[in-house]
PDB file of C-alpha atoms (C1' of nucleotides) in Angstrom:
ATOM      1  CA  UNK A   1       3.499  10.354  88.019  1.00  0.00           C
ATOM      2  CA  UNK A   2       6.761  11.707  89.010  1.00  0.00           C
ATOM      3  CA  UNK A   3       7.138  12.929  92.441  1.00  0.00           C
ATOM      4  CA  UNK A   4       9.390  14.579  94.787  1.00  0.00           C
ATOM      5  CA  UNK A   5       8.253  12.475  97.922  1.00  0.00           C
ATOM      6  CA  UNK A   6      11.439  11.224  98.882  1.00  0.00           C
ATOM      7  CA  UNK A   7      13.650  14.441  98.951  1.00  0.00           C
ATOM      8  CA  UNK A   8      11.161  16.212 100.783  1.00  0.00           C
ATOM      9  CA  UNK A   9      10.065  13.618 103.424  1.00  0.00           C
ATOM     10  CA  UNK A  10      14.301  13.040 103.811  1.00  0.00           C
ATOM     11  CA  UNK A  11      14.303  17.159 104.282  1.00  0.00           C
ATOM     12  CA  UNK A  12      11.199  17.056 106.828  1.00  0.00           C
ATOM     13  CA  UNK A  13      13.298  14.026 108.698  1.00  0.00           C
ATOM     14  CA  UNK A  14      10.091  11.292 108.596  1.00  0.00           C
ATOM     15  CA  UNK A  15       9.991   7.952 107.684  1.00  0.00           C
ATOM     16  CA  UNK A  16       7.818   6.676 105.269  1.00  0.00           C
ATOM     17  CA  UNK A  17       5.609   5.137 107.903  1.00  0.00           C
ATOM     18  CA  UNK A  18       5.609   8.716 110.089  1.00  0.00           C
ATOM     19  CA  UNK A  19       4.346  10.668 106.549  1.00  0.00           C
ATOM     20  CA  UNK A  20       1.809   7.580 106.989  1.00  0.00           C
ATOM     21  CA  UNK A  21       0.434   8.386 110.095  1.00  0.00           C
ATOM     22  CA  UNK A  22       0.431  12.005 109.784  1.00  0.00           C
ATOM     23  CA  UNK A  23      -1.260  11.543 106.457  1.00  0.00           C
ATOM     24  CA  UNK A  24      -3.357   8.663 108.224  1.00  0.00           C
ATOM     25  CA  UNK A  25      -2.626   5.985 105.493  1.00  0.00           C
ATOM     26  CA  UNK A  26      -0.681   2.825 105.674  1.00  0.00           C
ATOM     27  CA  UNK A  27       3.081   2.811 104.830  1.00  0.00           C
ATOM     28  CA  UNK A  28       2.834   0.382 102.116  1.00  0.00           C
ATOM     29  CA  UNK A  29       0.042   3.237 100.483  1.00  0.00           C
ATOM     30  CA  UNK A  30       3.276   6.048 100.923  1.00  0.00           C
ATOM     31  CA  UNK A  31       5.836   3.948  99.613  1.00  0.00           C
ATOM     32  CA  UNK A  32       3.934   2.858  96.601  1.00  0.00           C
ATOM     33  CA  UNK A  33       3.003   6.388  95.561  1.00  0.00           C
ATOM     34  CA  UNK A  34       7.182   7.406  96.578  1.00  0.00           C
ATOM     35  CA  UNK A  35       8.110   4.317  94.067  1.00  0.00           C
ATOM     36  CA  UNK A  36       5.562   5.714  91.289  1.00  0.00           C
ATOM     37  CA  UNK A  37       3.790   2.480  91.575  1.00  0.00           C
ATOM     38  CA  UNK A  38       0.505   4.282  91.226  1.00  0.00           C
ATOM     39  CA  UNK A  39      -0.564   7.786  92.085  1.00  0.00           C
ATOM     40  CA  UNK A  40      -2.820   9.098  95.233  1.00  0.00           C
ATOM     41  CA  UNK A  41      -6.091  10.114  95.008  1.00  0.00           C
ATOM     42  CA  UNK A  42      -6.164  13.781  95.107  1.00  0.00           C
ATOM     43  CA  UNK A  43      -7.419  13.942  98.475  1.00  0.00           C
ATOM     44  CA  UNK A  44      -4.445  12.285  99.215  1.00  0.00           C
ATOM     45  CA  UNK A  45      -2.131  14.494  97.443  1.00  0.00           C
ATOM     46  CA  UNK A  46      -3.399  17.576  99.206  1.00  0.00           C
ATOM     47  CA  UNK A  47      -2.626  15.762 102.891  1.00  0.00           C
ATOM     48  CA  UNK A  48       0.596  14.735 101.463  1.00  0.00           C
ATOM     49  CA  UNK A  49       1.509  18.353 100.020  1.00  0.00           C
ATOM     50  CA  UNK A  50      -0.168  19.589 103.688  1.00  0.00           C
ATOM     51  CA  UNK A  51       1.979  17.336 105.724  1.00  0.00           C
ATOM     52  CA  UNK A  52       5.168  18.643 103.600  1.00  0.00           C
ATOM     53  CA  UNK A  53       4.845  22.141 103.972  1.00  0.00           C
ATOM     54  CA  UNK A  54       4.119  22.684 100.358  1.00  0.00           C
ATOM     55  CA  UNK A  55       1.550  22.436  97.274  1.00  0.00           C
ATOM     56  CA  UNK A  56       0.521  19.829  95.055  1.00  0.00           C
ATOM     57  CA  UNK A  57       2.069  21.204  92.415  1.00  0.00           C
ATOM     58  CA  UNK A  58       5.415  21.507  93.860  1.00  0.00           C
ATOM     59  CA  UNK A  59       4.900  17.753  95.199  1.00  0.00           C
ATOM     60  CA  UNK A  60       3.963  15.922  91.713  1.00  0.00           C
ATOM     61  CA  UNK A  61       5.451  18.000  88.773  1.00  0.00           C
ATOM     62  CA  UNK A  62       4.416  16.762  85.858  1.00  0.00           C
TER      63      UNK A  62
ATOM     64  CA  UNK B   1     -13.635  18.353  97.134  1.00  0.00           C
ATOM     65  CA  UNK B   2     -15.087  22.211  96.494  1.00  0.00           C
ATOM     66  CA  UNK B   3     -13.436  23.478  92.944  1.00  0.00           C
ATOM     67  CA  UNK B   4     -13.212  26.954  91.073  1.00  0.00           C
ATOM     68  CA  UNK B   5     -13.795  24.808  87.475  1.00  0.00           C
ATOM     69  CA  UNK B   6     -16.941  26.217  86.946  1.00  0.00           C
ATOM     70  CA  UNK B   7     -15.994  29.682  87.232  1.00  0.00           C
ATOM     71  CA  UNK B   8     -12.519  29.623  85.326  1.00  0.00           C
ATOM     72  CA  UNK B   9     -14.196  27.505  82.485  1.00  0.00           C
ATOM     73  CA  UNK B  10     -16.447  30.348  82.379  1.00  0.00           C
ATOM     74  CA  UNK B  11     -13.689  32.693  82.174  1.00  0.00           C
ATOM     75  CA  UNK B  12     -12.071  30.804  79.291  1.00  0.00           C
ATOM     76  CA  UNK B  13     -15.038  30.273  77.570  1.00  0.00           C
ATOM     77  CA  UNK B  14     -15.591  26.773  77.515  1.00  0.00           C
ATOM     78  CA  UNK B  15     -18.436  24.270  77.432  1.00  0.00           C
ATOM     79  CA  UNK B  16     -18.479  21.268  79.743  1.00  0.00           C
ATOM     80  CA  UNK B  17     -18.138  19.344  76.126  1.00  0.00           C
ATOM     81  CA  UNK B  18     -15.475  21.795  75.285  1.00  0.00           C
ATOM     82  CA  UNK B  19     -13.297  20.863  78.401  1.00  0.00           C
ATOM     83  CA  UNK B  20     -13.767  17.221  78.288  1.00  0.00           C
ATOM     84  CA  UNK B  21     -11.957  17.233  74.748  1.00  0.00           C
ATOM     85  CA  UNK B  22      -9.470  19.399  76.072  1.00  0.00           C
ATOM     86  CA  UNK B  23      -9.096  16.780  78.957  1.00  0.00           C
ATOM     87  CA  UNK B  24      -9.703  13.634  77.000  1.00  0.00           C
ATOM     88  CA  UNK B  25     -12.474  12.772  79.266  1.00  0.00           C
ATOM     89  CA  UNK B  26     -16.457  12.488  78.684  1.00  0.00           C
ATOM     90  CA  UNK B  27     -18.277  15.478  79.384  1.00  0.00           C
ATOM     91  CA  UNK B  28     -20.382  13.020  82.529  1.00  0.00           C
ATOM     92  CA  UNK B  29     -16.316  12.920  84.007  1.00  0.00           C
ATOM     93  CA  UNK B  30     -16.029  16.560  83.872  1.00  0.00           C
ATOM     94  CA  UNK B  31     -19.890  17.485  84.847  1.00  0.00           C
ATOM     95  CA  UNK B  32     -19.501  15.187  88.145  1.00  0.00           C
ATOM     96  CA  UNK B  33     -15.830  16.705  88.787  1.00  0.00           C
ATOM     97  CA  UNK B  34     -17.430  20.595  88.532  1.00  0.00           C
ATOM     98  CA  UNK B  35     -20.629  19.368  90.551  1.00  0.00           C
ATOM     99  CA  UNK B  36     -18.780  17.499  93.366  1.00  0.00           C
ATOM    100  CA  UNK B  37     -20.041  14.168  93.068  1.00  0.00           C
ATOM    101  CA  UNK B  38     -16.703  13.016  93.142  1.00  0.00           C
ATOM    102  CA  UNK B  39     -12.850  13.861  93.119  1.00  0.00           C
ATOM    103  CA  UNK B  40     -10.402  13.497  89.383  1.00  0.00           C
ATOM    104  CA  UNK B  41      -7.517  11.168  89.623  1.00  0.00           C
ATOM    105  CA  UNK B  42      -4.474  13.195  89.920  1.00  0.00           C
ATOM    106  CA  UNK B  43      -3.613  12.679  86.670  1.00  0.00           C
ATOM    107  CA  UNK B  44      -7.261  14.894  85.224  1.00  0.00           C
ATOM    108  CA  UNK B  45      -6.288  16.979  87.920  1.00  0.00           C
ATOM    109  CA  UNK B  46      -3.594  17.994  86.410  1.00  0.00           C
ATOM    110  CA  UNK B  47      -5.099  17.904  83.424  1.00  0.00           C
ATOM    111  CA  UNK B  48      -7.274  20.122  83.914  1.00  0.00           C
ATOM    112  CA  UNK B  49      -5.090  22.737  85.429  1.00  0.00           C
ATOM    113  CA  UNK B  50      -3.133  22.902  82.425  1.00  0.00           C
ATOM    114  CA  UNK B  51      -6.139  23.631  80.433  1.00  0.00           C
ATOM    115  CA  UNK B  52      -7.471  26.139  82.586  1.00  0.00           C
ATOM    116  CA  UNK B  53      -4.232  27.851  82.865  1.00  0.00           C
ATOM    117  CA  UNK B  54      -3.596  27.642  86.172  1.00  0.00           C
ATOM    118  CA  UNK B  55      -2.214  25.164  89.104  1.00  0.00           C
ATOM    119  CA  UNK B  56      -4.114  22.410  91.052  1.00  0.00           C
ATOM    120  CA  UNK B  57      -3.725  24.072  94.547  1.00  0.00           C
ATOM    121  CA  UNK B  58      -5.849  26.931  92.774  1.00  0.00           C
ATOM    122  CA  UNK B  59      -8.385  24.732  90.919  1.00  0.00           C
ATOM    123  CA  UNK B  60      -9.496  22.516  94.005  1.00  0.00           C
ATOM    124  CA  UNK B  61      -8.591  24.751  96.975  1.00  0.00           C
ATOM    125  CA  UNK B  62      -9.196  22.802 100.363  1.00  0.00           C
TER     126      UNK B  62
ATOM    127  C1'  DT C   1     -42.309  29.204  69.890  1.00  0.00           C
ATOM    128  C1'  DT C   2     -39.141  26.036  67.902  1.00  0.00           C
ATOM    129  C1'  DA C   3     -34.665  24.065  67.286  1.00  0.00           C
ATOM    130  C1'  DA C   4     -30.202  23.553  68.821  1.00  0.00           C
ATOM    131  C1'  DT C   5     -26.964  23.602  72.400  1.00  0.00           C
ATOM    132  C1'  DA C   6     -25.667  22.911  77.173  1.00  0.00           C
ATOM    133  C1'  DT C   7     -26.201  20.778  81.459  1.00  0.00           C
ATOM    134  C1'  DG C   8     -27.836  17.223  85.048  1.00  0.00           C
ATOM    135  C1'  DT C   9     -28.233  12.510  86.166  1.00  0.00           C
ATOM    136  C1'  DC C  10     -28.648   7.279  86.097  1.00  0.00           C
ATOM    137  C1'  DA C  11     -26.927   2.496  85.726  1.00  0.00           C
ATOM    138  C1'  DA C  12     -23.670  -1.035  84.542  1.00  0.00           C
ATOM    139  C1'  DA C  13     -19.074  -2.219  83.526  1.00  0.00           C
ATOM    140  C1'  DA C  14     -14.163  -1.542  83.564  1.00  0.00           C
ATOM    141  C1'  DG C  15     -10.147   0.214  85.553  1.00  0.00           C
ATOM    142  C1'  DT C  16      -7.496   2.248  89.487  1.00  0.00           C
ATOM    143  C1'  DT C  17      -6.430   3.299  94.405  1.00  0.00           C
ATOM    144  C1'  DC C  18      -5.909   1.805  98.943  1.00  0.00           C
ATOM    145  C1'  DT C  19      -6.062  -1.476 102.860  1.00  0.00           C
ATOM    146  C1'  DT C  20      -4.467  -5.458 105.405  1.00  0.00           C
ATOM    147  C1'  DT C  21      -1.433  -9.186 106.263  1.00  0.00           C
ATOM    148  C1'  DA C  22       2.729 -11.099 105.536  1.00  0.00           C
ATOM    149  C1'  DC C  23       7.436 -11.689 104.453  1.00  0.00           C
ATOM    150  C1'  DA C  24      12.095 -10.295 102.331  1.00  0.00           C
ATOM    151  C1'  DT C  25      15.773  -7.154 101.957  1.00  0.00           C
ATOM    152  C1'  DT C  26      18.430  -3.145 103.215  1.00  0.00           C
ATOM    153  C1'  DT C  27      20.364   0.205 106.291  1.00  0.00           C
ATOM    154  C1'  DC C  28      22.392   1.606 110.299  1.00  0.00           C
ATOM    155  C1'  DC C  29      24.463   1.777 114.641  1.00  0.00           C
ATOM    156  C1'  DA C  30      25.856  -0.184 119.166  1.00  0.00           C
TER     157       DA C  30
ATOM    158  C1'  DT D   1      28.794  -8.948 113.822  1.00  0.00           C
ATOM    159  C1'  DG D   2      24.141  -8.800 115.397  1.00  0.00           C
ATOM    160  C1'  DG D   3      19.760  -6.711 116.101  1.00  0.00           C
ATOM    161  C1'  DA D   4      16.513  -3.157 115.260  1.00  0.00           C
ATOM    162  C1'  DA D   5      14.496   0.011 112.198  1.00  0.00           C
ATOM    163  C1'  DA D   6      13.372   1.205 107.528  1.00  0.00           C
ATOM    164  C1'  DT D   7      12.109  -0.018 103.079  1.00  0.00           C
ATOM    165  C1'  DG D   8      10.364  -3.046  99.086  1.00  0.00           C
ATOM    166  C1'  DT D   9       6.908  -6.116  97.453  1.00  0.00           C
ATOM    167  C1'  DA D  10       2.893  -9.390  96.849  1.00  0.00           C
ATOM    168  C1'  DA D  11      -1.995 -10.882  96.859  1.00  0.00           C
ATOM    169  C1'  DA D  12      -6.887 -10.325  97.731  1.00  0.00           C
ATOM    170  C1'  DG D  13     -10.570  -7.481  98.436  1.00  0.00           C
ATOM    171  C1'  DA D  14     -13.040  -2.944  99.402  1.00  0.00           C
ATOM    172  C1'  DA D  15     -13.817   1.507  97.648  1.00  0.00           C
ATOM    173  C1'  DC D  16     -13.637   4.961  94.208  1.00  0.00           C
ATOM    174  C1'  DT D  17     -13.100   6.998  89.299  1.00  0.00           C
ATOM    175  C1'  DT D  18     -14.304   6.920  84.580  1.00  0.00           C
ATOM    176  C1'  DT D  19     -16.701   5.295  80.445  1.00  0.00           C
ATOM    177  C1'  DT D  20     -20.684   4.523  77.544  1.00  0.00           C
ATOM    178  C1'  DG D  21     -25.284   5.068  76.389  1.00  0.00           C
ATOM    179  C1'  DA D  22     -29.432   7.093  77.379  1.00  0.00           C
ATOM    180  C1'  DC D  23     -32.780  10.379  78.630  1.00  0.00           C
ATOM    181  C1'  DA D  24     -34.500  14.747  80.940  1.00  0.00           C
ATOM    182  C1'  DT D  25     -34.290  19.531  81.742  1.00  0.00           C
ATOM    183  C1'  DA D  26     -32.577  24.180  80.932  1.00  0.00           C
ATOM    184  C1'  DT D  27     -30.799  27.806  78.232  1.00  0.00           C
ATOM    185  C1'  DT D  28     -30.129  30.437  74.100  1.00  0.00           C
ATOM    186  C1'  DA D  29     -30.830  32.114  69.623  1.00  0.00           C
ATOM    187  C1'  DA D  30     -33.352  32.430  65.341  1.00  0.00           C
TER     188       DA D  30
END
DNA sequence: TTAATATGTCAAAAGTTCTTTACATTTCCA
DNA sequence: TGGAAATGTAAAGAACTTTTGACATATTAA
């Protein structure tokens, strides 16, 4: 599922492996999901949205 | 994670079976979603927001 | 009350997410 | 240019979601 991941991490000045940590996953888990090589649980979306000052919706737009 | 499906399915008059065909998902998927037993992929997630009308952030608030 | 509809739940199997370890490539800056 | 940091990818296994089929209970309407 398409995802804005990238632009917003780049805007929030992390790394993949700092959104990681603050989302308490591995790197290889972030970039996977930022490369739309599968998608997160929702769980994980909702940390990820959390961690990027924004919503789910706004994260993974369908 | 706690949801609102039960209530806005409610509101839009649907059955469990109802949403499921909406969804493309058995009615057991939807019935353990609305019950908690466990979390939707993203994807139904989605899914269901669309069907309900509304956004993910407002079906499963955190 | 009876019949039909709706909901709750179980178990096994299939499919997907996520982790860890490991290594390759790219980017960047001193 | 060289070295460090960041990113891409792979494989195996643990954990979770979803399906199907089945049966029980609850609710509603005739």
């Amino acid at each position: 599922m398409q995802n804005k991941i990238f632009e917003l991490r780049k805007s929030a000045g992390l790394t993949q492996d700092m959104l990681a940590k603050k989302c308490k996953v591995s790197r290889q888990t972030i970039n996977a999901i930022e490369n739309d090589r599968y998608d997160p649980t929702l769980q994980l979306a909702f940390k990820i949205a959390v961690v990027l000052n924004t919503t789910v919706d706004n994260v993974f737009k369908k």
